[in-house]
Short mmCIF file of C-alpha atoms and ligand atoms in Angstrom, two decimals:
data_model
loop_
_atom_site.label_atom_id
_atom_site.label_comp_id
_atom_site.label_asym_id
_atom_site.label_seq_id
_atom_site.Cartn_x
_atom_site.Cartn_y
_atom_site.Cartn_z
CA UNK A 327 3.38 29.96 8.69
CA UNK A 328 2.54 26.81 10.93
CA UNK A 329 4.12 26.39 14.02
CA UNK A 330 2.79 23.79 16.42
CA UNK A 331 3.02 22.98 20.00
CA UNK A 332 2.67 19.06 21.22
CA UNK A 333 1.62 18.00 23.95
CA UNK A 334 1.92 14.51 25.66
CA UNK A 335 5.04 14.75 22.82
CA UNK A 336 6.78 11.31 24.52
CA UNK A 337 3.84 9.28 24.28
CA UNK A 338 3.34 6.50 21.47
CA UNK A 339 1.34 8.82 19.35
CA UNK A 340 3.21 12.14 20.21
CA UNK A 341 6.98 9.99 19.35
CA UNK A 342 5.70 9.45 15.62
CA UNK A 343 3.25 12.59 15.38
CA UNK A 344 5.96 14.90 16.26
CA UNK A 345 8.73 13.80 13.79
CA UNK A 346 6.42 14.08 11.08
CA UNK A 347 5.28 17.67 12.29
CA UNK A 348 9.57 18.27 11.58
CA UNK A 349 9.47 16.64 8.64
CA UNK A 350 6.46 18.76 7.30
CA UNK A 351 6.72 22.41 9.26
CA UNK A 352 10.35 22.28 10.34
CA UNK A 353 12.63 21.45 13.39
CA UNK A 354 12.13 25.18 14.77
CA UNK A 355 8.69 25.04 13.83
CA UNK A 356 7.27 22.35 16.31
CA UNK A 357 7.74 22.37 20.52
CA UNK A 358 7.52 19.17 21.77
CA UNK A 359 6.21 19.07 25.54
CA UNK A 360 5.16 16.48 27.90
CA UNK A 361 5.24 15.78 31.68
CA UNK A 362 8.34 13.74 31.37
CA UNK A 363 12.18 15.46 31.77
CA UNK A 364 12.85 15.76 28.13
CA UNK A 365 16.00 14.10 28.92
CA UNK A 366 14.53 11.13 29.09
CA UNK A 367 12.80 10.96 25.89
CA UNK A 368 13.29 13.94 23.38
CA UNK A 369 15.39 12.88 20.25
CA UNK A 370 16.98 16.26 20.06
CA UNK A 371 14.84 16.69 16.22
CA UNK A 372 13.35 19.81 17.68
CA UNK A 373 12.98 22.11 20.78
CA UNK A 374 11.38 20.02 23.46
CA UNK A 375 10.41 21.59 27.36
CA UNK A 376 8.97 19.69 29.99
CA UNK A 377 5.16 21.13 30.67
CA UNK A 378 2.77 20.00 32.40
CA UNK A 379 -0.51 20.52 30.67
CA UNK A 380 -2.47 20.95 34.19
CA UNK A 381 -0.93 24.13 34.99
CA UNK A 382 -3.08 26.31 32.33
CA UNK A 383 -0.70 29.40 33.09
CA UNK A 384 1.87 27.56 31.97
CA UNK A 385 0.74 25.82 29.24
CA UNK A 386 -0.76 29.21 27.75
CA UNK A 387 2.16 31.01 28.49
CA UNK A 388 3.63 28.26 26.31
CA UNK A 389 1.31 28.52 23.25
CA UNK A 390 2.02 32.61 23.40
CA UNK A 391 5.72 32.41 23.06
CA UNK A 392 5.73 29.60 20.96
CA UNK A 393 3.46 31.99 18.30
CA UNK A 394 1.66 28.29 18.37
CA UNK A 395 -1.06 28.19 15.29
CA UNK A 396 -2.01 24.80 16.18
CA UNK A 397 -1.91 22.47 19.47
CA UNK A 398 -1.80 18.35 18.65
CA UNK A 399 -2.84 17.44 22.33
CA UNK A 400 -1.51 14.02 23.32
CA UNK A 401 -1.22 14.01 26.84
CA UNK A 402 -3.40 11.75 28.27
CA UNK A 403 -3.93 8.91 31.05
CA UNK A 404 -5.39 5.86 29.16
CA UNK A 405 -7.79 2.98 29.91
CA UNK A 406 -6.29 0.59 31.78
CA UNK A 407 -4.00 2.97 33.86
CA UNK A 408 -7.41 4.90 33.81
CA UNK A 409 -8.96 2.68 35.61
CA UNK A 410 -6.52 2.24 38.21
CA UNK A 411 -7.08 5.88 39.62
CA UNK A 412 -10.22 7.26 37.65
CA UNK A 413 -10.27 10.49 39.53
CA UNK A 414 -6.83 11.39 38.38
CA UNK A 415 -7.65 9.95 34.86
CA UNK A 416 -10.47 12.42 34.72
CA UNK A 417 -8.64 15.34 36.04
CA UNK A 418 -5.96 14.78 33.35
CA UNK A 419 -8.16 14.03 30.73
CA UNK A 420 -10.56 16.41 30.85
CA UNK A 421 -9.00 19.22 32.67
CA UNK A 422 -5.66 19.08 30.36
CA UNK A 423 -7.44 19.84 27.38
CA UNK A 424 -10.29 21.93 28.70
CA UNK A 425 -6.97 24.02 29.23
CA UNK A 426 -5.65 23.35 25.84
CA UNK A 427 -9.02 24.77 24.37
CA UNK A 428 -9.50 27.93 26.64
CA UNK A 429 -5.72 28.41 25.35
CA UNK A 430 -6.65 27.84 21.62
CA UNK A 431 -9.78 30.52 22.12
CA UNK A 432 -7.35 33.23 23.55
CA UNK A 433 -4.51 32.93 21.69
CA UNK A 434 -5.88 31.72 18.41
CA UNK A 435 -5.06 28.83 17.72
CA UNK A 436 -6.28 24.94 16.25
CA UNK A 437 -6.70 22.43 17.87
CA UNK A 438 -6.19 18.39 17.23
CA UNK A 439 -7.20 16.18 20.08
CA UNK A 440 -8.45 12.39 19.62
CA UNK A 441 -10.78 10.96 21.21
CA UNK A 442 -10.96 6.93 21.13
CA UNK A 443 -13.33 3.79 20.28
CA UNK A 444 -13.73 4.03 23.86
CA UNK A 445 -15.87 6.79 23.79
CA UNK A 446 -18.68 4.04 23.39
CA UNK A 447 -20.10 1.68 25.68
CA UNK A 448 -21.45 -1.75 24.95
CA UNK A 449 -25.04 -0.32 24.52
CA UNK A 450 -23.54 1.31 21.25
CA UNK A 451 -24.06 -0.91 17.81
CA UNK A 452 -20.83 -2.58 18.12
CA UNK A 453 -20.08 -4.07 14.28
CA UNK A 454 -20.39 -1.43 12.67
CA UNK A 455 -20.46 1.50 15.53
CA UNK A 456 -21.79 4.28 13.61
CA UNK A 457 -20.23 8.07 13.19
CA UNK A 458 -23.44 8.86 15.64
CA UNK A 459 -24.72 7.01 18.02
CA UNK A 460 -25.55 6.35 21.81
CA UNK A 461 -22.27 7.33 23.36
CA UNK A 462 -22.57 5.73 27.28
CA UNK A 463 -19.21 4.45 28.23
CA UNK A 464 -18.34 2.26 30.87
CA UNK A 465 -14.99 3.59 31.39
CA UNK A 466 -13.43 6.58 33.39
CA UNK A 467 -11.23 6.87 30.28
CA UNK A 468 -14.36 6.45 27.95
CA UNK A 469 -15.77 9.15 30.10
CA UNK A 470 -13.13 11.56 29.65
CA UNK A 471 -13.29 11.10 25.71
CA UNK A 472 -17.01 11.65 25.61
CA UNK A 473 -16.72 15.05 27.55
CA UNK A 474 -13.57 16.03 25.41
CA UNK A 475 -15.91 15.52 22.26
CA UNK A 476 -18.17 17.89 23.56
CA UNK A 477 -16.06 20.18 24.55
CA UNK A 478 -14.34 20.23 21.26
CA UNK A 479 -18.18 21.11 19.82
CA UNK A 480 -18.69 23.51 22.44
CA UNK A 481 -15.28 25.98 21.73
CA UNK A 482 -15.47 25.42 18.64
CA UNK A 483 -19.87 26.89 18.66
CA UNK A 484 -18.90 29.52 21.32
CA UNK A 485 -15.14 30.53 20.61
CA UNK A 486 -15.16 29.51 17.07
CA UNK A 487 -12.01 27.74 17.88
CA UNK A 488 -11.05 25.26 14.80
CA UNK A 489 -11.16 21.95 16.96
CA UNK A 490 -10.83 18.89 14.94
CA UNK A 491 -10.72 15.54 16.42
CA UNK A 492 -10.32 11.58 15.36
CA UNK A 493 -11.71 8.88 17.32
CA UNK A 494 -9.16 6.07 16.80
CA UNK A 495 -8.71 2.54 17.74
CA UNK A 496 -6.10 0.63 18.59
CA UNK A 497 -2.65 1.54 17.38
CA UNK A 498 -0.10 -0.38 16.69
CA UNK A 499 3.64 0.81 16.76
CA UNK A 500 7.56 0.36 16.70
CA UNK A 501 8.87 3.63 18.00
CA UNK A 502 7.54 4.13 21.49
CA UNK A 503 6.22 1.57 23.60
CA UNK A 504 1.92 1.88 23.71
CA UNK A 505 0.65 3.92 27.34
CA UNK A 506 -1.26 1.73 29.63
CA UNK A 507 -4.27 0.71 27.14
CA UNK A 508 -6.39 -2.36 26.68
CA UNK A 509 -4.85 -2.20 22.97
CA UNK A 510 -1.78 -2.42 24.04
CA UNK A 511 -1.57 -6.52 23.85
CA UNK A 512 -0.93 -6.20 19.78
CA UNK A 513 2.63 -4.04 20.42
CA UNK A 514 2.89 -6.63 23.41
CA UNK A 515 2.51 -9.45 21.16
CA UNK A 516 4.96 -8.80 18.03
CA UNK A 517 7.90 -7.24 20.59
CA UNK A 518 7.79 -10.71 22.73
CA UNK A 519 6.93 -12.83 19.79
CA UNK A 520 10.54 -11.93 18.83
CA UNK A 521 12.57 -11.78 21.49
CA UNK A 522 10.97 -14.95 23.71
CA UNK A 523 9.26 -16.73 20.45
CA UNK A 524 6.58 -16.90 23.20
CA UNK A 525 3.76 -14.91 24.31
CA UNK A 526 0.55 -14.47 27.55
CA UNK A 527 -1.83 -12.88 25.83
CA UNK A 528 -3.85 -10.74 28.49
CA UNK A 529 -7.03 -10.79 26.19
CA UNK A 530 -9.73 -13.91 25.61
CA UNK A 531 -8.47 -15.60 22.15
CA UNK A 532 -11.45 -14.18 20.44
CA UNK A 533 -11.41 -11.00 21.58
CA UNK A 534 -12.23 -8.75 18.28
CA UNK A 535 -10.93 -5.41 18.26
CA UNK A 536 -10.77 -2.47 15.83
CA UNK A 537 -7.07 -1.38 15.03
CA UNK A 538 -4.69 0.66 12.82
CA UNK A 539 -1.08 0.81 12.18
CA UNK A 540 0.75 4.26 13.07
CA UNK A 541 1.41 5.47 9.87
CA UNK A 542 -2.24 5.44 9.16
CA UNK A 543 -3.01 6.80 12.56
CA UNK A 544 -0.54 9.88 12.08
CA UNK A 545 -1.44 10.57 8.15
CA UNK A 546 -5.06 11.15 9.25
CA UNK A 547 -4.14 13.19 11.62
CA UNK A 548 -1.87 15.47 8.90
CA UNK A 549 -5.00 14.99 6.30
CA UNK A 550 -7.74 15.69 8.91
CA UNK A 551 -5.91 19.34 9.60
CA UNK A 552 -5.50 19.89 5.82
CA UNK A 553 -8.63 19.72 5.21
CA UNK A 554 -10.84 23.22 4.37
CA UNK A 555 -13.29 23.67 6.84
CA UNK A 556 -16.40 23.51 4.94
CA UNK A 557 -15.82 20.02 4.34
CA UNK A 558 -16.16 19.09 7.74
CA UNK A 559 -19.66 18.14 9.17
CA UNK A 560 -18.59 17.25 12.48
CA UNK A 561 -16.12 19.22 15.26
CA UNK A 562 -16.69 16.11 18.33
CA UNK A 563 -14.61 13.35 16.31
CA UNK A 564 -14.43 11.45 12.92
CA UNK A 565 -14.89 7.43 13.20
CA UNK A 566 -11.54 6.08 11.87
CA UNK A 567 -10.63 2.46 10.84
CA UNK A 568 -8.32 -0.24 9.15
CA UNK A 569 -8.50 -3.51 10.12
CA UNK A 570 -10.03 -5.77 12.87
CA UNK A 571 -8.25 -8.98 14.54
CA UNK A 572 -8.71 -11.27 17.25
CA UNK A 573 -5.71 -12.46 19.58
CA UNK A 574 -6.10 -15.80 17.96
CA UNK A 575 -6.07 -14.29 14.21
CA UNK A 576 -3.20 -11.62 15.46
CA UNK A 577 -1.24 -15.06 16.62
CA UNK A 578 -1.47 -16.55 13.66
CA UNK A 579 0.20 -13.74 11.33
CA UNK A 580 2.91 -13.31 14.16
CA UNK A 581 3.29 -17.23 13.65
CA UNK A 582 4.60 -17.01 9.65
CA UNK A 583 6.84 -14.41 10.84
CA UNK A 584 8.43 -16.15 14.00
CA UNK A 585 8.73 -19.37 13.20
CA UNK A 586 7.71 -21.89 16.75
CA UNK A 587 5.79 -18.34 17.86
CA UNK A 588 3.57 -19.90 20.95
CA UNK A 589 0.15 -18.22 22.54
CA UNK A 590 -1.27 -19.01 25.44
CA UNK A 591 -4.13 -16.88 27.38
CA UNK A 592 -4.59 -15.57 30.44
CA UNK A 593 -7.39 -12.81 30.71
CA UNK A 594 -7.12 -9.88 33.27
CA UNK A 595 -10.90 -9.56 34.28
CA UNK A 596 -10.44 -5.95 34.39
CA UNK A 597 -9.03 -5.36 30.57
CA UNK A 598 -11.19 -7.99 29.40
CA UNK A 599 -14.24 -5.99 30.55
CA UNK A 600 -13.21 -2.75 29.12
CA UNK A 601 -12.73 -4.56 25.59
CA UNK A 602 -15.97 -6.46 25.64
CA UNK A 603 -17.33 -2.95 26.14
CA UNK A 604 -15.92 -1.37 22.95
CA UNK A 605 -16.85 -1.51 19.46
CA UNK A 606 -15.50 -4.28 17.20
CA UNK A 607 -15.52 -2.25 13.95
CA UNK A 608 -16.43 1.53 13.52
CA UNK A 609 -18.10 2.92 10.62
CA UNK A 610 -15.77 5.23 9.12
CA UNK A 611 -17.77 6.15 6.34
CA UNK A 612 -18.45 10.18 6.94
CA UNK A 613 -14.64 10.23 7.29
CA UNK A 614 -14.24 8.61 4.06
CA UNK A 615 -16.66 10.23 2.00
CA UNK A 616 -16.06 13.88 3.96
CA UNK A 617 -12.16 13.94 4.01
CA UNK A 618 -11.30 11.47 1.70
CA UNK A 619 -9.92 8.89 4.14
CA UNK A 620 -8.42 5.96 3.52
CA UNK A 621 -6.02 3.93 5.49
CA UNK A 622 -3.40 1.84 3.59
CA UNK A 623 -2.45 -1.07 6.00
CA UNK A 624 -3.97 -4.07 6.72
CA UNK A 625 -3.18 -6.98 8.94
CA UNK A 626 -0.57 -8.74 6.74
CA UNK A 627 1.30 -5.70 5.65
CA UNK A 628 1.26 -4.33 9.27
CA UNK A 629 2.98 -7.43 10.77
CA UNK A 630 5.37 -7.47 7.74
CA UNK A 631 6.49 -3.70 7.98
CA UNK A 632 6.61 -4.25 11.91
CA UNK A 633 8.93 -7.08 11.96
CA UNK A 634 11.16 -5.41 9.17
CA UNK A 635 11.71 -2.37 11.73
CA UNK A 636 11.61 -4.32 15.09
CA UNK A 637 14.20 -6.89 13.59
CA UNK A 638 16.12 -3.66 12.58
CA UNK A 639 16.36 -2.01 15.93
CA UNK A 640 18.95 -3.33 18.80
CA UNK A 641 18.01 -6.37 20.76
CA UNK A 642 17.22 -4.08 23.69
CA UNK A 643 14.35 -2.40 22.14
CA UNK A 644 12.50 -5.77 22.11
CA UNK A 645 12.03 -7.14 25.20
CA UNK A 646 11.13 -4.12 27.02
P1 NAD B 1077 0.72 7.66 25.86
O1 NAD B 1077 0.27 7.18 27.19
O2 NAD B 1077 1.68 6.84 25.10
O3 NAD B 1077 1.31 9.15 25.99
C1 NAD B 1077 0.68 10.13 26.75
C2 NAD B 1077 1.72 11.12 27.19
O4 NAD B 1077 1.06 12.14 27.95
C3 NAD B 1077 2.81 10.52 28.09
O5 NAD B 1077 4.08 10.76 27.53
C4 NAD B 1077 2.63 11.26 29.42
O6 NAD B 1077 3.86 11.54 30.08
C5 NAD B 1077 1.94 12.55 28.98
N1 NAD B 1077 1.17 13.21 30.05
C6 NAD B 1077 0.34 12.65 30.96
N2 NAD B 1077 -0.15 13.58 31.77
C7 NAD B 1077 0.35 14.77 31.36
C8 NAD B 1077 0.21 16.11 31.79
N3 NAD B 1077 -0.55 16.43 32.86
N4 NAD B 1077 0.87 17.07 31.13
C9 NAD B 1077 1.66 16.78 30.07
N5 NAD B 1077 1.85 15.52 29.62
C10 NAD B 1077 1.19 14.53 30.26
O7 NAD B 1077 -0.62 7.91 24.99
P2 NAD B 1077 -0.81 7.83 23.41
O8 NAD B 1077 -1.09 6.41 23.07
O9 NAD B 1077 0.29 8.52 22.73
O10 NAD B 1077 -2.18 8.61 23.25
C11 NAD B 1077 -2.24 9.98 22.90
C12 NAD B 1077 -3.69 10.37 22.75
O11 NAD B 1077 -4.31 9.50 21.77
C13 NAD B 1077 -4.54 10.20 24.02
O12 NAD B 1077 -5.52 11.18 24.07
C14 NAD B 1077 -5.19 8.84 23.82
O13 NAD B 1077 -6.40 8.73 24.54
C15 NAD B 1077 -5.44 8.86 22.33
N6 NAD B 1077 -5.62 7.52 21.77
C16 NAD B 1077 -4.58 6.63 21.75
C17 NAD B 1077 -4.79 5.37 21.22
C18 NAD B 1077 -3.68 4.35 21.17
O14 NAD B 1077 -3.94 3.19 20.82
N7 NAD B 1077 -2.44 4.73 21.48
C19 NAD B 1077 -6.05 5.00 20.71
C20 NAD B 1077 -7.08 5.94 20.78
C21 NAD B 1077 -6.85 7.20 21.29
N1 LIG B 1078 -5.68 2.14 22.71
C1 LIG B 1078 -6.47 2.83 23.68
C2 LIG B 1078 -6.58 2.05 24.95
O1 LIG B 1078 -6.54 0.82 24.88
C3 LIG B 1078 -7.85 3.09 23.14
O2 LIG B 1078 -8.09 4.42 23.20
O3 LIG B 1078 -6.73 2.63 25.97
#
């Protein structure tokens, strides 16, 4: 029987990831945790404790009386918050699930944690970044992914713990509002589009980025955990991709959706580096042809199934 612990459960990932964990194992079958006072963010679909993944007593303490099979680690500082206190972004990062893993080897259970197209620098091959490649970030939040790849190879050659990991792009969402990422400006731009008709994009115009929509992102997370493990060749992370936009090209969709939908540009040096560092497109290949992914949105049917849910939400939810 699965039961699963979450971590980082009130994040923009953990929101989504952890409703579908319900739907699929059960509302007694799935703890959602996170730093944050459940009170403020737990939609009562499941047991849900405040924990803070740092504390490694506490967090295996957790897993054991949870009878956890399987952690989904979300709890993470990302890049642009990263970069705004690096040494905190690393001990969070790194530390959080080097606890999550020593858990995993003692108690027994899998593991899911993603890693991110930041775990390559702009020394990588950026259109297409292959599965394996140079992997020199110029992030503190790049560096953090890197190490949690290894360490992902590393429990799983020494503990045998079943570690499985995704490295995704951007993600775009309804539910929960994205975490302090470079990303982030595609949420940004379809919430503001609607409720100002206007928007400052913090990104160059031609900025090209690699991106997905949720339900992609959280149905190859399901199908990466189904899957045996003899078809799996690699234990750091799986390239994952669906689609690749600029600002400009975003714009324009958001435009025959909002009618009078302005742009305008104004790029903060420091995200603007930290994109111009990552990959425009990875090479998701070994993920296809090893897994059998596939993602099923692209650009136009994003932006049409995010406006459908944004304009069906209260006015509140969109200008926040
Ligand atoms: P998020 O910032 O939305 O959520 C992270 C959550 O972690 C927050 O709710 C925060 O309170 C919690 N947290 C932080 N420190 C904690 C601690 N010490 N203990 C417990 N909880 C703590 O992030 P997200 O977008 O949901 O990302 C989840 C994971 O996916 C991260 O590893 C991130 O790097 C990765 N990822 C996200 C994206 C994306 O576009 N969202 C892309 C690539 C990879
Ligand atoms: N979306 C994430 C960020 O911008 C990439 O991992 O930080």
């Amino acid at each position: 029987m699965n039961r699963v612990l979450v971590t980082g459960a009130a994040g923009q990932i953990g929101t989504e990831l952890t409703a579908a964990l319900v739907r699929r194992h059960g509302r007694d079958a799935v703890l959602a945790t996170d730093l944050k006072d459940p009170e403020d963010w737990s939609r009562g679909d499941g047991p849900a404790v405040q924990l803070d993944c740092l504390d490694a007593e506490a967090l295996r303490e957790a897993v054991r009386t949870f009878r956890a099979t399987a952690v989904y680690h979300l709890a993470a500082i990302l890049s642009a918050t990263g970069e705004g206190n690096p040494l905190s972004a690393y001990k969070t990062n790194v530390g959080s699930l080097l606890n999550v893993l020593d858990a995993a080897a003692h108690e027994r259970c899998r593991v899911f944690a993603p890693s991110s197209i930041a775990a390559f620098g702009p020394d990588a091959p950026r259109d297409p970044t292959p599965q394996s490649t140079t992997q020199r970030p110029t992030t503190m939040y790049g560096v953090t992914k890197v190490a949690g790849e290894l360490l992902g190879d590393y429990y799983h050659q020494r503990y045998g713990v079943d570690a499985r990991s995704l490295r995704f792009p951007g993600l775009v969402s309804h539910t929960a509002p994205p975490g302090g990422g470079v990303t982030d400006y595609a949420v940004d731009m379809f919430r503001v589009a609607l409720a100002q008709g206007r928007y400052t994009c913090f990104l160059s115009p031609d900025t090209r980025m690699d991106m997905m929509y949720m339900p992609d992102a959280i149905r190859a997370v399901v199908e990466l955990m189904d899957a045996p493990a003899s078809a799996l060749a690699y234990r750091n992370a799986y390239n994952v991709t669906a689609m690749q936009f600029t600002p400009t090209e975003l714009a324009e969709v958001v435009g025959a959706h909002v009618p009078g939908f302005r742009i305008d540009y104004e790029p903060d040096p420091l995200r603007q580096a930290i994109a111009d560092s990552w990959p425009n497109r990875l090479d998701d290949s070994e993920a296809r042809a090893q897994w059998g992914w596939r993602h099923r949105y692209d650009l136009p049917a994003m932006a049409a199934d995010m406006f459908r849910a944004l304009r069906s939400q209260a006015p509140s939810a969109q200008d926040d």
